[in-house]
Each structure stands twice: as structure tokens, then as C-alpha cells.
Tab-separated table of C-alpha atoms in Angstrom:
chain	number	residue	atom	x	y	z
A	291	PHE	CA	24.696	7.935	-0.141
A	292	THR	CA	25.128	6.942	2.879
A	293	TRP	CA	24.194	8.639	6.012
A	294	GLN	CA	27.469	7.697	8.590
A	295	ALA	CA	27.222	6.770	12.461
A	296	VAL	CA	28.698	10.335	14.003
A	297	THR	CA	30.508	10.353	17.081
A	298	GLY	CA	32.283	12.831	18.932
A	299	ASN	CA	34.561	12.581	21.982
A	300	GLY	CA	33.936	9.029	23.090
A	301	LEU	CA	30.610	9.769	22.873
A	302	SER	CA	27.845	7.562	21.450
A	303	PRO	CA	26.453	7.883	17.898
A	304	MET	CA	24.497	11.006	17.641
A	305	PRO	CA	20.833	10.570	16.302
A	306	TYR	CA	20.030	12.531	12.863
A	307	LEU	CA	17.499	15.511	12.657
A	308	VAL	CA	14.929	15.668	9.730
A	309	HIS	CA	14.138	19.139	9.344
A	310	GLY	CA	10.916	20.179	7.321
A	311	GLU	CA	10.989	17.462	4.316
A	312	THR	CA	13.333	15.736	2.992
A	313	HIS	CA	13.475	13.590	-0.138
A	314	ILE	CA	15.460	10.858	-1.902
A	315	GLY	CA	14.494	10.867	-4.933
A	316	ARG	CA	12.409	12.074	-7.272
A	317	PRO	CA	10.774	15.607	-5.067
A	318	ASP	CA	7.557	16.245	-6.586
A	319	SER	CA	4.494	15.465	-4.495
A	320	ASN	CA	2.618	12.311	-6.188
A	321	SER	CA	6.463	11.032	-7.477
A	322	THR	CA	6.726	7.193	-8.652
A	323	HIS	CA	9.604	4.976	-7.591
A	324	ASP	CA	13.241	6.026	-8.294
A	325	ASP	CA	15.659	2.864	-8.457
A	326	THR	CA	18.281	5.216	-9.007
A	327	VAL	CA	18.474	6.760	-5.993
A	328	THR	CA	19.497	4.619	-2.375
A	329	LEU	CA	19.956	6.045	1.125
A	330	THR	CA	21.581	3.818	3.466
A	331	ILE	CA	21.119	3.514	7.090
A	332	PRO	CA	23.660	2.447	9.351
A	333	ALA	CA	22.717	-0.407	11.733
A	334	GLY	CA	21.885	1.093	15.693
A	335	SER	CA	20.808	4.367	13.921
A	336	VAL	CA	18.664	7.040	15.693
A	337	ILE	CA	16.340	9.321	13.342
A	338	LYS	CA	14.964	12.037	14.598
A	339	PHE	CA	12.242	14.441	13.489
A	340	ASN	CA	11.808	18.423	13.808
A	341	VAL	CA	9.175	19.786	16.248
A	342	ASN	CA	7.955	23.536	15.877
A	343	GLN	CA	7.086	23.894	19.953
A	344	PHE	CA	4.667	26.862	18.595
A	345	ASP	CA	2.429	25.200	16.070
A	346	ARG	CA	3.235	21.258	16.830
A	347	THR	CA	-0.247	20.977	15.206
A	348	ASN	CA	0.249	21.886	11.164
A	349	TYR	CA	4.005	22.130	11.044
A	350	LYS	CA	4.950	18.536	10.556
A	351	SER	CA	8.192	17.201	9.513
A	352	ARG	CA	8.712	14.095	7.482
A	353	LEU	CA	11.014	11.832	5.048
A	354	THR	CA	9.302	11.172	1.566
A	355	ALA	CA	11.495	8.328	-0.350
A	356	SER	CA	10.697	7.347	-4.111
A	357	GLY	CA	14.093	6.452	-3.964
A	358	ILE	CA	15.555	3.447	-1.938
A	359	LEU	CA	15.997	3.176	1.400
A	360	ASN	CA	18.681	0.781	2.445
A	361	LEU	CA	17.663	0.156	6.080
A	362	GLN	CA	21.248	-1.992	7.371
A	363	ALA	CA	18.893	-2.935	10.789
A	364	SER	CA	19.555	-6.075	13.007
A	365	ALA	CA	18.121	-7.575	15.856
A	366	GLY	CA	19.995	-5.302	19.238
A	367	HIS	CA	20.761	-2.885	16.222
A	368	GLU	CA	17.739	-1.558	15.694
A	369	ILE	CA	17.409	1.848	13.909
A	370	VAL	CA	14.903	4.569	15.400
A	371	PHE	CA	12.588	6.850	14.145
A	372	THR	CA	11.044	9.158	16.862
A	373	SER	CA	10.269	12.759	17.837
A	374	TYR	CA	12.704	15.609	18.301
A	375	TYR	CA	12.255	15.365	22.265
A	376	ASP	CA	12.256	12.049	22.733
A	377	ASN	CA	15.123	11.751	24.636
A	378	ALA	CA	14.861	7.598	25.148
A	379	TYR	CA	16.532	7.187	21.922
A	380	GLY	CA	19.992	9.596	21.137
A	381	GLY	CA	19.954	11.205	24.432
A	382	SER	CA	18.384	14.536	24.712
A	383	THR	CA	18.637	16.295	21.698
A	384	ALA	CA	16.465	19.594	22.419
A	385	ALA	CA	18.064	19.872	25.934
A	386	GLU	CA	15.454	21.142	27.187
A	387	ALA	CA	12.221	19.511	29.037
A	388	VAL	CA	9.478	19.085	26.080
A	389	THR	CA	7.183	15.816	26.765
A	390	PRO	CA	6.692	14.058	22.965
A	391	LEU	CA	3.237	13.846	21.556
A	392	VAL	CA	1.536	11.527	19.620
A	393	GLN	CA	2.332	13.133	15.811
A	394	ASP	CA	5.212	15.335	16.846
A	395	TRP	CA	6.168	14.271	13.160
A	396	GLY	CA	4.701	13.355	10.447
A	397	ASP	CA	6.274	10.163	8.317
A	398	VAL	CA	8.369	8.521	6.282
A	399	LEU	CA	6.475	8.128	3.231
A	400	VAL	CA	7.610	5.461	1.713
A	401	ARG	CA	7.512	5.279	-2.507
A	402	ASN	CA	9.382	2.311	-3.311
A	403	ARG	CA	9.248	-1.444	-3.367
A	404	LEU	CA	12.350	-2.098	-2.796
A	405	SER	CA	12.734	-0.349	1.019
A	406	VAL	CA	12.602	-3.290	3.681
A	407	PHE	CA	11.842	-1.900	7.589
A	408	ASP	CA	13.051	-5.105	9.270
A	409	TYR	CA	14.195	-4.315	12.597
A	410	THR	CA	12.337	-0.570	13.157
A	411	ILE	CA	11.188	1.349	15.949
A	412	PHE	CA	8.984	4.125	15.067
A	413	ARG	CA	7.291	6.418	17.534
A	414	TYR	CA	5.379	9.730	17.874
A	415	GLY	CA	4.308	9.856	14.936
A	416	ASN	CA	1.736	10.409	12.422
A	417	LYS	CA	1.061	7.995	9.384
A	418	ALA	CA	4.636	6.965	10.852
A	419	LEU	CA	5.440	4.081	8.550
A	420	HIS	CA	3.718	5.501	5.497
A	421	LEU	CA	3.555	2.943	1.807
A	422	GLN	CA	2.265	4.560	-1.036
A	423	ASN	CA	1.570	3.170	-4.242
A	424	ASN	CA	1.405	5.579	-6.748
A	425	GLU	CA	2.172	3.218	-9.588
A	426	SER	CA	-0.511	3.628	-12.815
A	427	ASP	CA	1.504	-0.085	-13.512
A	428	SER	CA	-0.597	-2.707	-11.926
A	429	THR	CA	2.069	-5.389	-11.866
A	430	TYR	CA	4.219	-2.748	-9.144
A	431	THR	CA	3.147	-4.298	-6.338
A	432	PHE	CA	4.455	-2.787	-3.243
A	433	ASN	CA	5.942	-6.911	-1.106
A	434	GLN	CA	8.326	-6.024	1.078
A	435	SER	CA	9.077	-6.698	4.940
A	436	ILE	CA	8.025	-4.910	8.167
A	437	SER	CA	9.022	-7.529	10.359
A	438	HIS	CA	10.405	-7.680	13.831
A	439	SER	CA	9.757	-3.906	14.403
A	440	LEU	CA	8.057	-1.396	17.176
A	441	PHE	CA	5.314	0.904	16.474
A	442	GLU	CA	4.481	2.364	19.408
A	443	TYR	CA	2.594	6.551	20.365
A	444	LYS	CA	1.641	7.993	16.944
A	445	GLU	CA	-1.559	8.209	14.965
A	446	TYR	CA	-1.333	4.890	12.996
A	447	GLY	CA	1.625	2.640	13.054
A	448	VAL	CA	1.698	1.588	9.407
A	449	TYR	CA	0.049	3.465	6.752
A	450	LEU	CA	-1.075	1.700	3.581
A	451	ASP	CA	-1.975	4.302	0.564
A	452	ILE	CA	-3.345	2.985	-2.289
A	453	TYR	CA	-3.536	6.092	-5.192
A	454	ASN	CA	-3.112	4.404	-8.453
A	455	ASN	CA	-3.698	1.133	-9.863
A	456	GLY	CA	-0.676	-1.072	-8.040
A	457	ASP	CA	-1.399	-3.263	-5.036
A	458	ILE	CA	0.336	-2.913	-1.477
A	459	MET	CA	1.298	-6.170	-0.364
A	460	PRO	CA	3.502	-6.077	2.610
A	461	LEU	CA	4.204	-9.182	5.147
A	462	MET	CA	4.221	-7.655	8.721
A	463	ALA	CA	6.014	-10.135	10.597
A	464	ASN	CA	6.765	-10.245	14.288
A	465	ASP	CA	5.480	-7.019	14.907
A	466	THR	CA	4.347	-5.108	18.079
A	467	PHE	CA	1.590	-2.087	17.950
A	468	THR	CA	1.055	-0.600	21.230
A	469	GLY	CA	-0.601	2.989	22.283
A	470	ASN	CA	-1.267	3.498	19.101
A	471	SER	CA	-4.374	5.570	17.833
A	472	TYR	CA	-5.012	3.030	15.123
A	473	GLY	CA	-2.473	0.040	14.464
A	474	LEU	CA	-2.586	-0.640	11.072
A	475	GLY	CA	-5.002	2.205	8.698
A	476	THR	CA	-5.336	2.025	5.301
A	477	TYR	CA	-6.582	4.406	2.060
A	478	ALA	CA	-8.170	4.460	-1.440
A	479	ARG	CA	-8.350	6.793	-3.279
A	480	ASN	CA	-11.363	7.721	-3.990
A	481	THR	CA	-12.089	7.261	-7.757
A	482	LEU	CA	-16.092	6.703	-8.221
A	483	ASN	CA	-17.102	9.707	-10.323
A	484	GLU	CA	-13.732	8.943	-12.823
A	485	THR	CA	-13.055	7.344	-15.968
A	486	GLU	CA	-12.650	3.717	-16.340
A	487	ALA	CA	-9.495	4.879	-17.468
A	488	ASN	CA	-8.953	6.964	-14.210
A	489	LYS	CA	-9.515	4.511	-11.449
A	490	ALA	CA	-7.250	3.894	-8.726
A	491	THR	CA	-7.796	-0.137	-8.830
A	492	GLY	CA	-5.160	-1.147	-6.340
A	493	MET	CA	-5.764	-2.440	-3.232
A	494	SER	CA	-4.161	-3.060	0.016
A	495	ILE	CA	-3.171	-6.947	0.935
A	496	PRO	CA	-1.160	-7.594	3.725
A	497	THR	CA	-0.437	-10.823	5.585
A	498	ILE	CA	-0.335	-10.265	9.284
A	499	ARG	CA	1.475	-12.825	11.238
A	500	GLN	CA	3.203	-13.247	15.008
A	501	THR	CA	2.236	-9.337	15.268
A	502	VAL	CA	0.002	-7.774	18.648
A	503	PHE	CA	-2.239	-4.856	18.391
A	504	ALA	CA	-2.414	-3.439	21.998
A	505	SER	CA	-3.418	-0.331	23.509
A	506	SER	CA	-4.837	1.347	20.762
A	507	THR	CA	-6.777	4.444	21.368
A	508	GLN	CA	-9.243	4.211	18.415
A	509	PHE	CA	-8.669	0.896	16.905
A	510	PRO	CA	-5.833	-1.998	16.748
A	511	ILE	CA	-6.740	-1.821	13.066
A	512	TYR	CA	-8.789	1.212	10.648
A	513	LEU	CA	-9.494	0.007	6.811
A	514	ASN	CA	-10.376	3.228	5.544
A	515	GLY	CA	-10.030	2.384	1.616
A	516	THR	CA	-9.706	-0.973	-0.049
A	517	ALA	CA	-8.004	-3.848	1.580
A	518	THR	CA	-8.676	-7.040	2.645
A	519	LEU	CA	-8.020	-8.868	5.687
A	520	GLU	CA	-7.878	-12.423	4.407
A	521	PHE	CA	-4.392	-13.144	4.637
A	522	LEU	CA	-4.200	-11.968	8.539
A	523	GLU	CA	-3.364	-15.278	10.636
A	524	ALA	CA	-5.011	-16.237	13.683
A	525	THR	CA	-1.000	-16.483	15.196
A	526	THR	CA	-1.675	-12.236	15.577
A	527	THR	CA	-3.761	-11.348	18.567
A	528	PHE	CA	-5.644	-8.302	19.725
A	529	HIS	CA	-5.468	-7.098	23.576
A	530	ASP	CA	-6.389	-4.124	25.675
A	531	ASN	CA	-7.728	-1.647	23.089
A	532	VAL	CA	-9.996	1.060	23.673
A	533	HIS	CA	-12.225	-0.073	20.621
A	534	ARG	CA	-12.751	-4.187	20.430
A	535	GLY	CA	-13.382	-3.710	16.783
A	536	ILE	CA	-12.049	-3.790	13.155
A	537	GLY	CA	-12.796	0.201	11.661
A	538	LEU	CA	-14.071	-0.047	7.787
A	539	GLY	CA	-14.902	3.545	5.890
A	540	GLY	CA	-13.735	5.690	3.267
A	541	TYR	CA	-13.725	4.312	-0.432
A	542	PHE	CA	-13.535	0.182	-1.627
A	543	GLY	CA	-13.149	-0.086	-5.620
A	544	GLY	CA	-10.217	-1.972	-5.859
A	545	ASP	CA	-10.021	-4.258	-8.941
A	546	SER	CA	-7.352	-7.093	-8.287
A	547	ALA	CA	-7.472	-9.717	-10.371
A	548	SER	CA	-6.746	-12.770	-7.918
A	549	ILE	CA	-7.803	-11.359	-4.635
A	550	GLN	CA	-11.279	-10.612	-2.908
A	551	MET	CA	-12.076	-8.519	-0.228
A	552	LYS	CA	-12.897	-10.390	2.968
A	553	PHE	CA	-12.681	-9.715	6.757
A	554	PRO	CA	-12.113	-13.013	8.520
A	555	ARG	CA	-13.386	-13.897	12.348
A	556	ILE	CA	-11.181	-12.438	14.233
A	557	ALA	CA	-10.445	-13.250	17.990
A	558	GLY	CA	-8.847	-10.427	20.742
A	559	ASP	CA	-9.963	-9.400	23.768
């Protein structure tokens, strides 16, 4: 199905508003991919997420997609995901002057490797673009493109979340991360005390090239779970981040057959 661009009286297209939790594909909390459902979002669309002005801490609208997100964005016709209170895109949806804030909304939670994020803009979210691999099949690797995209004013710009045995290996190219708490974050479910059959062995293995990490209020990259920066290329730049370093924490228990956890020397100012 398709979210069509809706216009009225010759005005520019109106934004869509996600209220609460919206599911594309299987709705269960730990679902795997569902290739039977596709949501097509036309180029230039604006998707806003409802904000509870009286409880901005505990209430987070989100879009969960085990199905396929078919984003038809292109240069100059980006698809925007942002706060209900963000008037910079889609005009004044709230009809009141409230300043948008970091973590106004939750995330676009993606559980399907066929969802590609090129020419997108994410603003004022929590884990705004959240890739979560729940697959027990270690051959089901997330390898989608995340390119020519802008991530700003969020807790995490991109969040790579290992829940089971599948790896997450996105190509992140020509992206800009600015004004976030953390630009890129990783996580792995802690299965240290689980039996071998129940351990989460997946790894986050991003390729990062020609990307800018700037003005982070915490760390530009925080590896809080099994991950490697082996494929972080020298064309990626870091500047004006409050903490000049890469954060490490969490559970590192991945078991990728061909990739080692490596942390290269990184230049930055």
C-alpha cells in the first residue's frame, strides 16, 4: 500500500502524523522480517510523530516495520521523519508555537533488510533510524544502504541493534550527523549467561564512507554492543564533538565467521 501525497486547495502536500505505535507487517514485539507487506512512501513526503506535550519523557510515537519500507526519495525530494512540533518541514501541524526537542518521538524501527534509506532526513527522535536484526538465521544479514541522509537533533542518529544471530552490515555513505547526542550507536542483547544455543552471535559491521560526524553532545560513535569499525574509511570526518573519542560499552559476544572486532586509529578534531 502507498501513502499518497495529499494536497488541498493548491497547497503543498500535507504531512502524515504517526500517533502512538504504528506497525507495518507483523505487530509482535520481537517479530522477524515480513516480506508480504510493503509500504511505499512517495518522494518529498513528510512524516511527523505525535508528541504528548504533557509527558514528553514516557510517551513516544514510533513506526515499526517488519514489512518493507519502499522510500521513493531522491536528491531534492527527500523524505522527512520529524517531530509534530517541527515547523521547518510540512509547516505548522500543531497550530501552536512549541519548540521541538531531542527525543520528541521514538524511532523508525526496521526489521527488514529490503528497506533502504537513501535521501532521508531524521530530526528530533530518540533512536531515530533503528535497525534491529531479530533473525536466528545467521545468513539473514541486514546490508541495506543508508546514504545521502541527514540526522540531526536526536539521541541517536542511527542505531544498530543485534538481538539474535544475524549481522547488520549497512553501507553508510555521504551522510551527515550533526547536533545529536550520539551519531551512530550499536547494541547487542546480553546473552553472556545463556546456553550456547540461545546466545546472540550477530555483529554490527557498518561500512562508513564520506560521512560527517559533527557537534555531538556525547560521542560521535558509541559502540554499546558487539560491533567493529574495521570498515570505517578515512574519507569520514569528525569535528566539533564535545567528547573527542569513540565510546565503548555493553556486551561484545558476536561470532561472525569472517569479520573480527577491530578498532582502527581515527583522526578527528
